[in-house]
Coordinates of N, CA and C in Angstrom, one line a residue:
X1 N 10.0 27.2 -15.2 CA 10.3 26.0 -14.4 C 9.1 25.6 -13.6
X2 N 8.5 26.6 -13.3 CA 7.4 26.3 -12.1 C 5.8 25.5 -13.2
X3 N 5.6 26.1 -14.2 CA 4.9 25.6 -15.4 C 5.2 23.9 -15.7
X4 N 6.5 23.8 -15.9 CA 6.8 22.1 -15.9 C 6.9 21.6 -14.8
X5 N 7.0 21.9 -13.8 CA 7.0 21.1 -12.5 C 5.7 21.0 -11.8
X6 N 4.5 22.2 -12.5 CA 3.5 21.5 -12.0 C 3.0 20.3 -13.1
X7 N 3.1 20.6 -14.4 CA 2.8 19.4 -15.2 C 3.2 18.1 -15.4
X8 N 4.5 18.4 -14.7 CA 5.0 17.5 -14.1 C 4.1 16.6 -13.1
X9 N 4.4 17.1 -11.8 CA 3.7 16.4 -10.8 C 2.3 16.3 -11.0
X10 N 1.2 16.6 -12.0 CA 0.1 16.5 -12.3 C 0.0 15.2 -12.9
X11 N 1.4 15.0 -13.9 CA 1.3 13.7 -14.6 C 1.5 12.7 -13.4
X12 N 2.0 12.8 -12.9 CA 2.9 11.9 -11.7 C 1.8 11.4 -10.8
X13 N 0.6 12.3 -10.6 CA -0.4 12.0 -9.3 C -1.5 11.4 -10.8
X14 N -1.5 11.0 -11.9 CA -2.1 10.4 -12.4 C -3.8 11.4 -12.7
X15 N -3.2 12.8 -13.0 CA -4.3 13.6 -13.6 C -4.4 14.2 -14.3
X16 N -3.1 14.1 -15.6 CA -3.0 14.6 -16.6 C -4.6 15.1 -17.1
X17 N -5.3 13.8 -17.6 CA -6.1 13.9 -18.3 C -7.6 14.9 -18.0
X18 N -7.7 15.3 -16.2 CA -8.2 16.1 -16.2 C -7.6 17.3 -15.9
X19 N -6.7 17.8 -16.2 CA -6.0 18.9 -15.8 C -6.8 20.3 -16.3
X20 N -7.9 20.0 -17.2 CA -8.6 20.9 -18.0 C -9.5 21.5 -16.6
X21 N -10.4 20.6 -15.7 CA -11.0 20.8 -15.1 C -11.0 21.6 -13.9
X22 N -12.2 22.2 -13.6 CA -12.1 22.7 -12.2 C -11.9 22.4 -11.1
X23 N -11.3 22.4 -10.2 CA -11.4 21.5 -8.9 C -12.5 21.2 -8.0
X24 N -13.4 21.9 -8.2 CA -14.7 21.7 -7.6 C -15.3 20.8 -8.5
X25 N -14.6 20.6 -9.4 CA -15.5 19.5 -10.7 C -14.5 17.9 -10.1
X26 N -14.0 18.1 -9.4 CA -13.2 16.7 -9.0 C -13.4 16.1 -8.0
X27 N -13.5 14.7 -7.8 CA -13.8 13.6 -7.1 C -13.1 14.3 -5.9
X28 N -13.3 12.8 -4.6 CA -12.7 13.0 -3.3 C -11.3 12.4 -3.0
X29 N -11.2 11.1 -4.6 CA -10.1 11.0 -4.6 C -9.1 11.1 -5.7
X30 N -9.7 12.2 -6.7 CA -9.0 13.4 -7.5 C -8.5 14.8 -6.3
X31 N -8.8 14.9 -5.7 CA -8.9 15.9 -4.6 C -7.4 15.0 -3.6
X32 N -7.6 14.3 -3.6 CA -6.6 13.5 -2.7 C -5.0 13.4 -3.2
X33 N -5.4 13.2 -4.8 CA -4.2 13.6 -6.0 C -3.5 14.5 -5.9
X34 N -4.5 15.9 -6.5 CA -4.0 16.7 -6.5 C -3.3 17.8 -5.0
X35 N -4.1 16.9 -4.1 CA -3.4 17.5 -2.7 C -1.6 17.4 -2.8
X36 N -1.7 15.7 -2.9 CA 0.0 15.2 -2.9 C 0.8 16.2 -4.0
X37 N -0.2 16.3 -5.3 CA 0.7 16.9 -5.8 C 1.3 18.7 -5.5
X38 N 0.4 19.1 -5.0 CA 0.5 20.4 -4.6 C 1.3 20.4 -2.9
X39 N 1.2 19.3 -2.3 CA 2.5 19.2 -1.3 C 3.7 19.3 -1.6
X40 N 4.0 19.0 -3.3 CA 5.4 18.1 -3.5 C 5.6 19.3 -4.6
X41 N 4.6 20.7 -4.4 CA 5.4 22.0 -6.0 C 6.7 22.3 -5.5
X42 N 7.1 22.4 -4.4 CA 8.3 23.4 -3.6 C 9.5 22.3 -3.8
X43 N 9.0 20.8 -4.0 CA 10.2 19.8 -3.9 C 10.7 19.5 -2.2
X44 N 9.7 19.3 -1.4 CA 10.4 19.3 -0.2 C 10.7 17.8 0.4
X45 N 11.8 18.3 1.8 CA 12.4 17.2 2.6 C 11.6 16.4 3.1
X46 N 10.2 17.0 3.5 CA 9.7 16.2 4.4 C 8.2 16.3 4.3
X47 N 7.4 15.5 4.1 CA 6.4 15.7 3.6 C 5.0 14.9 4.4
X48 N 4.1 15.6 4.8 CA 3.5 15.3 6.2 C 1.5 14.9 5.3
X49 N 1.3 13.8 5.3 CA 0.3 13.7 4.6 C -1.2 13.0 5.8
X50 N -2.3 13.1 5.1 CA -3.6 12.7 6.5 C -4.3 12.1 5.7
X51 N -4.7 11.1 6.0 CA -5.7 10.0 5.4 C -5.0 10.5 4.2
X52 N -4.1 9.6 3.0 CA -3.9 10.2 1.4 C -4.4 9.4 0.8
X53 N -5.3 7.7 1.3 CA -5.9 7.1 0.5 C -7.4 7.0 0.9
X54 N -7.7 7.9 1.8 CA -9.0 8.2 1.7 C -9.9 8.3 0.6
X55 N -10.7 8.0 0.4 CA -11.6 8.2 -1.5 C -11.2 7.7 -2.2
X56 N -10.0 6.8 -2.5 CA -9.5 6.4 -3.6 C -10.1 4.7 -4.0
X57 N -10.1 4.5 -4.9 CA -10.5 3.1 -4.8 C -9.3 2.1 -5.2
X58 N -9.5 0.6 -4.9 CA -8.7 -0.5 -5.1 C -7.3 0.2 -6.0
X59 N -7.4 0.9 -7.1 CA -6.4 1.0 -8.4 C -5.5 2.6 -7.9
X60 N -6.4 3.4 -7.3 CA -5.7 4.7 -7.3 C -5.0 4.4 -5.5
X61 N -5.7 3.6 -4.6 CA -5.2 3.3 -3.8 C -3.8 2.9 -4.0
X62 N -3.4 1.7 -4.2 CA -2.2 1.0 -5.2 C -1.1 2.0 -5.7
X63 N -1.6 2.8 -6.8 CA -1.4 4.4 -7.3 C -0.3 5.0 -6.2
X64 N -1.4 5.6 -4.9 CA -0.8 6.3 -4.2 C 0.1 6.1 -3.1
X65 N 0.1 5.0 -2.5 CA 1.0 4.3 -2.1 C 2.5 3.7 -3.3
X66 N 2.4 3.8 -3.9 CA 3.8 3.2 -4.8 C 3.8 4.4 -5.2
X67 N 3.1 6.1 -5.1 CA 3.9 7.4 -5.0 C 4.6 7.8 -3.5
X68 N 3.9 7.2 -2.5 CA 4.4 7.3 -1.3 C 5.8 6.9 -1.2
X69 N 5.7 5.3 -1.7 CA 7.2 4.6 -2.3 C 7.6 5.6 -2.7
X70 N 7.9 5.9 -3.8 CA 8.4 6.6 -5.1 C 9.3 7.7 -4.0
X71 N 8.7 8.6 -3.2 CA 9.3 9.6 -3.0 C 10.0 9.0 -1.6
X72 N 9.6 8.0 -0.9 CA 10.7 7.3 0.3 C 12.4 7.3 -0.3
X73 N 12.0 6.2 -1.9 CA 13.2 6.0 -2.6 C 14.1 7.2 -2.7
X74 N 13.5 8.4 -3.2 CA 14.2 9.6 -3.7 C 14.5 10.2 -2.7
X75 N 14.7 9.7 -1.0 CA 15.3 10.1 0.3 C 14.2 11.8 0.9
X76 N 12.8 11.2 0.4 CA 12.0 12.2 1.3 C 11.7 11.4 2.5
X77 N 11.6 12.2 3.2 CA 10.6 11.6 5.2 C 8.9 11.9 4.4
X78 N 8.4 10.6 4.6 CA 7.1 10.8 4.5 C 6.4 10.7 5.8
X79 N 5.5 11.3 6.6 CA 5.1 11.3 7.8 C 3.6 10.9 7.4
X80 N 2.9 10.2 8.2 CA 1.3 9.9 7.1 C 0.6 9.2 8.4
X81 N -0.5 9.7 8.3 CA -1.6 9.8 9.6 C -2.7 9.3 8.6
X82 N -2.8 7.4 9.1 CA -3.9 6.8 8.7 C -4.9 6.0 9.5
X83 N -6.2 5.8 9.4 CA -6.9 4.9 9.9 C -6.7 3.5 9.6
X84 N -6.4 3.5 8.1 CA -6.1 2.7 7.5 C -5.0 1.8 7.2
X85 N -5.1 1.0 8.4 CA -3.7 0.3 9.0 C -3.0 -0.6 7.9
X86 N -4.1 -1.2 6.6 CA -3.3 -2.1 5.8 C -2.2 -1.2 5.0
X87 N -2.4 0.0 4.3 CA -2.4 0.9 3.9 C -0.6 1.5 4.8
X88 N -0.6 1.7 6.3 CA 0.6 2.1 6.6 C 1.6 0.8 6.7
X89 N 1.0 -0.3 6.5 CA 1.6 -1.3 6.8 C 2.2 -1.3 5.6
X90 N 1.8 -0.8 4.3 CA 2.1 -1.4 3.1 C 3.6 -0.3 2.7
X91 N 3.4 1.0 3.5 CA 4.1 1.8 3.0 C 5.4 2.2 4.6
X92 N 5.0 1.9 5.2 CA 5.8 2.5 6.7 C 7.0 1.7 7.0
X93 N 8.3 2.7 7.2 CA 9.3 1.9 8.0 C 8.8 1.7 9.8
X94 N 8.3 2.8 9.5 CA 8.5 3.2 11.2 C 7.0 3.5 12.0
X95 N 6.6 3.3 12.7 CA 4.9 3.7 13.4 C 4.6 3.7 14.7
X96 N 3.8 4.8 14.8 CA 3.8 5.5 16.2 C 2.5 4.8 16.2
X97 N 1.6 4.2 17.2 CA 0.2 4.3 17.6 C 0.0 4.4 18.6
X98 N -0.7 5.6 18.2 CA -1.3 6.3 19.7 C -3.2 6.2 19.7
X99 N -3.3 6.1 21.2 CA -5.1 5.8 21.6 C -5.0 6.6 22.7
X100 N -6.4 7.2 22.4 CA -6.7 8.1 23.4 C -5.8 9.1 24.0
X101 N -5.1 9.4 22.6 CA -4.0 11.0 22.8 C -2.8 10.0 23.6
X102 N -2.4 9.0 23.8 CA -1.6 8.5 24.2 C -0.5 7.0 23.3
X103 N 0.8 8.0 23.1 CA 1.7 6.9 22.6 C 1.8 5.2 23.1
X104 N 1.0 4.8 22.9 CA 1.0 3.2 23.4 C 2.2 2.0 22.8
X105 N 2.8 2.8 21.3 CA 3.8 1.6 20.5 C 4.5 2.4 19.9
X106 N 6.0 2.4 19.7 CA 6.4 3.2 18.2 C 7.6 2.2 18.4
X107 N 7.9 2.2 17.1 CA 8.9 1.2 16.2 C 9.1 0.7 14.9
X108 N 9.8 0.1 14.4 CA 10.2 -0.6 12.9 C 8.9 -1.2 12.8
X109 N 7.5 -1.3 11.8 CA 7.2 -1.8 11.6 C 7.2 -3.8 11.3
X110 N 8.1 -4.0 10.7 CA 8.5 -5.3 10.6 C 9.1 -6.0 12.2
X111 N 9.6 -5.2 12.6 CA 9.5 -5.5 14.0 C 8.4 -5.4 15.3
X112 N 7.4 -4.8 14.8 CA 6.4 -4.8 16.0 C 5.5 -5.9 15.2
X113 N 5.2 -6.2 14.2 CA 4.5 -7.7 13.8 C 4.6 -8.8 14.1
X114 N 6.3 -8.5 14.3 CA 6.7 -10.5 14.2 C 6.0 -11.0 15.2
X115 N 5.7 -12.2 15.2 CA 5.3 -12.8 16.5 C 6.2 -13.9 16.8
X116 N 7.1 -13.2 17.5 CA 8.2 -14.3 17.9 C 8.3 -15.7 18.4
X117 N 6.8 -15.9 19.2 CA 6.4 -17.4 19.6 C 6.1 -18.9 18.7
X118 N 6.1 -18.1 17.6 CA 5.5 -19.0 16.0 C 6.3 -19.0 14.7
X119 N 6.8 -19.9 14.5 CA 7.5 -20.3 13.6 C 6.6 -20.8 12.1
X120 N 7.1 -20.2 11.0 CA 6.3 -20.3 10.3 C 7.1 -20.8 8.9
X121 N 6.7 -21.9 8.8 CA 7.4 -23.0 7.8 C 6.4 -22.9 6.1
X122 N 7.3 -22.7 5.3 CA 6.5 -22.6 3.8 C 7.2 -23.3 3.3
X123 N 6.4 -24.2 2.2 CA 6.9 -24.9 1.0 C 5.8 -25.2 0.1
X124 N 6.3 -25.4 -0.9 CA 5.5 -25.7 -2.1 C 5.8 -27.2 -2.8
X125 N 4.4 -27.6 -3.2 CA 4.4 -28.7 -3.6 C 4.3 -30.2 -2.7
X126 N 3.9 -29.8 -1.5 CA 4.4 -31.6 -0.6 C 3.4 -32.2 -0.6
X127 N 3.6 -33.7 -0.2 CA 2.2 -34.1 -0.6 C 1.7 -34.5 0.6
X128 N 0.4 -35.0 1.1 CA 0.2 -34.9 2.2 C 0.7 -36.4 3.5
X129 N 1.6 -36.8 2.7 CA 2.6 -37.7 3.6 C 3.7 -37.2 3.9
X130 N 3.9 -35.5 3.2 CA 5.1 -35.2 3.7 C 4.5 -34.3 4.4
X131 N 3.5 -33.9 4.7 CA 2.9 -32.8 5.3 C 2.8 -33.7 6.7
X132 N 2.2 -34.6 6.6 CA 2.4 -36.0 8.2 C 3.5 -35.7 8.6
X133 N 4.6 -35.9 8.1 CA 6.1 -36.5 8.5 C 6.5 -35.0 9.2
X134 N 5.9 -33.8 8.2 CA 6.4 -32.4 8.9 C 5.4 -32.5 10.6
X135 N 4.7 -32.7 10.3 CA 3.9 -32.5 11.8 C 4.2 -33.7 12.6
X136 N 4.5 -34.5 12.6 CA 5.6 -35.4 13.4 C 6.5 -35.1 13.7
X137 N 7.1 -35.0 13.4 CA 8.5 -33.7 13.3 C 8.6 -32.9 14.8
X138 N 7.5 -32.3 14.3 CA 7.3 -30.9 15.3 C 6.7 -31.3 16.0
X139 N 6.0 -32.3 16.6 CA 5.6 -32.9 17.9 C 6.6 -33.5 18.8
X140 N 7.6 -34.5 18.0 CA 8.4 -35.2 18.5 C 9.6 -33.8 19.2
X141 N 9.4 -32.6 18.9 CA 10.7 -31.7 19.3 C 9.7 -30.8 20.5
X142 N 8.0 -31.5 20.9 CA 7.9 -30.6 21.5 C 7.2 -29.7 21.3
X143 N 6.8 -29.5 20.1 CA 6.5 -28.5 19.5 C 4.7 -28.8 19.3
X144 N 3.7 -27.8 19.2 CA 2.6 -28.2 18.7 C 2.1 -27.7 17.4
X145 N 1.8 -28.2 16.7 CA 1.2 -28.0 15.1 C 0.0 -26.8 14.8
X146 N 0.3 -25.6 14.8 CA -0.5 -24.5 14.6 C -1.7 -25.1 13.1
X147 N -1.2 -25.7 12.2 CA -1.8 -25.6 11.0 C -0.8 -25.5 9.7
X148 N -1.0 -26.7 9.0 CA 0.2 -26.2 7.9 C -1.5 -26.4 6.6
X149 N -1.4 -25.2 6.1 CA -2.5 -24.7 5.1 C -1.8 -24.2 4.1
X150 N -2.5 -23.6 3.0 CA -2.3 -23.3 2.3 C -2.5 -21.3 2.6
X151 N -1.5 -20.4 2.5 CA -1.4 -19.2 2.6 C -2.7 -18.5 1.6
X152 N -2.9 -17.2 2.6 CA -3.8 -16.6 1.6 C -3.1 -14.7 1.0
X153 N -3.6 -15.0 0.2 CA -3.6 -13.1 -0.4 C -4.4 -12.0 0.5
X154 N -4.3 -10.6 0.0 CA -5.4 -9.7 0.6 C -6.7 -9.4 -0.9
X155 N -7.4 -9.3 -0.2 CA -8.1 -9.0 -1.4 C -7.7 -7.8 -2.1
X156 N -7.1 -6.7 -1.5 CA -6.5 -6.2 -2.8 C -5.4 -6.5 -3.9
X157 N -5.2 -7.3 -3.4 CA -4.3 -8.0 -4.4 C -4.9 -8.8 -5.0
X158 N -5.3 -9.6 -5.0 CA -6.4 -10.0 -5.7 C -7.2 -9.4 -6.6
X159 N -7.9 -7.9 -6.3 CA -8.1 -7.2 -7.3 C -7.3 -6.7 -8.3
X160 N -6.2 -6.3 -7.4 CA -5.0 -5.9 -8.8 C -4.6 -6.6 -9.8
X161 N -4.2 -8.1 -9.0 CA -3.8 -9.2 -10.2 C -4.9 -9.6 -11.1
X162 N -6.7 -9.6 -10.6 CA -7.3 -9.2 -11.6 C -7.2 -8.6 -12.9
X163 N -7.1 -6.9 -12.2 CA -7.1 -6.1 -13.3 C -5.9 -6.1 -13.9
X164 N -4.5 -7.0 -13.6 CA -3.7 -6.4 -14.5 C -3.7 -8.1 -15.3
X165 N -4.3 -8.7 -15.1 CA -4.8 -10.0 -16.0 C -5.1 -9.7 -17.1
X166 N -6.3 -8.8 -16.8 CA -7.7 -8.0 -17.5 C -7.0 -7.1 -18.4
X167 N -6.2 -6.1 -18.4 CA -5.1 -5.4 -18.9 C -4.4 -5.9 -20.3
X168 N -4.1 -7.3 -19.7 CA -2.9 -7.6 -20.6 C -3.4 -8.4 -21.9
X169 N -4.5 -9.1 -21.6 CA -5.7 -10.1 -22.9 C -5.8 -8.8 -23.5
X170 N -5.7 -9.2 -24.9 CA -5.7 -8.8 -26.0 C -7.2 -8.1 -26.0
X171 N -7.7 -6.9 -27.0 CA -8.8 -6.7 -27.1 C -9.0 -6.1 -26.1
X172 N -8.8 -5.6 -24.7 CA -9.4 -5.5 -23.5 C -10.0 -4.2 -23.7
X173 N -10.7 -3.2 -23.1 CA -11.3 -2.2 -22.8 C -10.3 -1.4 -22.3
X174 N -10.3 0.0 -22.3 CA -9.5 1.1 -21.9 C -10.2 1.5 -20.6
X175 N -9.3 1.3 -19.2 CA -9.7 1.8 -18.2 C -9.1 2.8 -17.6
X176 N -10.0 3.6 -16.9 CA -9.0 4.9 -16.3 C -9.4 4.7 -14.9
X177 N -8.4 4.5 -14.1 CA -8.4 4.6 -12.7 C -9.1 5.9 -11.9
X178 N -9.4 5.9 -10.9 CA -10.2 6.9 -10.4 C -9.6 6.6 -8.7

């Protein structure tokens, strides 16, 4: 049992293919892999991780966060101590920040974001006489006109939808995430 469950979770952290190797022969975010994996041999409730996308780049980042998912879904507590605020943002119900050894915020993520003073209007397609008529609108109620623009992405997303562009064209090259 313990033989499949590590090859198991070896596949799962995405390092089947070096499984041959020594660990001292592994990167810092092969090292980061196989940490989670060896958190997760016993199968446990609650699972307490430190910097886990530290070393990893754009693709294995992505990776390990949608394993962080993966195991929220299957009703583990993931507890995760990051510098890397886009990163807890992408994966956290809930967040403590603390500065200078001191609790300054904890709560629902999606709740400590909102900024409840700004109202934030989307649509697609208007042309820019209806984009006038919308900011008239919101003057005539009072209101002042922050900017109606066009929304942006993060650049990691942008890299991913790259690579999974890049992926799907025929002919493409075989890549292995790291």
């Amino acid at each position: 049992e313990r033989k499949q469950r590590v090859a198991d979770l070896i596949d799962m952290v995405g390092l089947d293919w070096a499984k041959r190797r020594q660990l001292k022969e592994y990167s810092k975010g092969m090292t980061r892999r196989i940490g989670l994996a060896q958190a997760l041999i016993n199968d446990p409730d609650l699972i307490v991780l430190d910097e886990p996308t530290t070393g990893l780049g754009p693709i294995g980042t992505r990776e390990m966060k949608e394993l962080i998912l993966k195991l929220k879904s299957e009703g583990k507590t993931v507890v995760m101590c990051s510098h890397l605020l886009a990163d807890v943002q992408d994966v956290c119900d809930r967040i403590a920040i603390l500065y200078q050894g001191d609790l300054k915020e904890l709560g629902r993520v999606d709740s400590l974001l909102k900024v409840r003073d700004v109202t934030q209007i989307r649509a697609q397609g208007l042309s820019d006489a209806a984009k006038q008529e919308i900011r008239d609108v919101i003057q005539r109620h009072g209101a002042e006109v922050l900017g109606i623009e066009n929304p942006t992405t993060t650049l990691e997303e942008l890299f991913l939808n790259i690579v999974r562009e890049s992926e799907a064209r025929p002919g493409r090259r075989a890549t292995q995430s790291k």
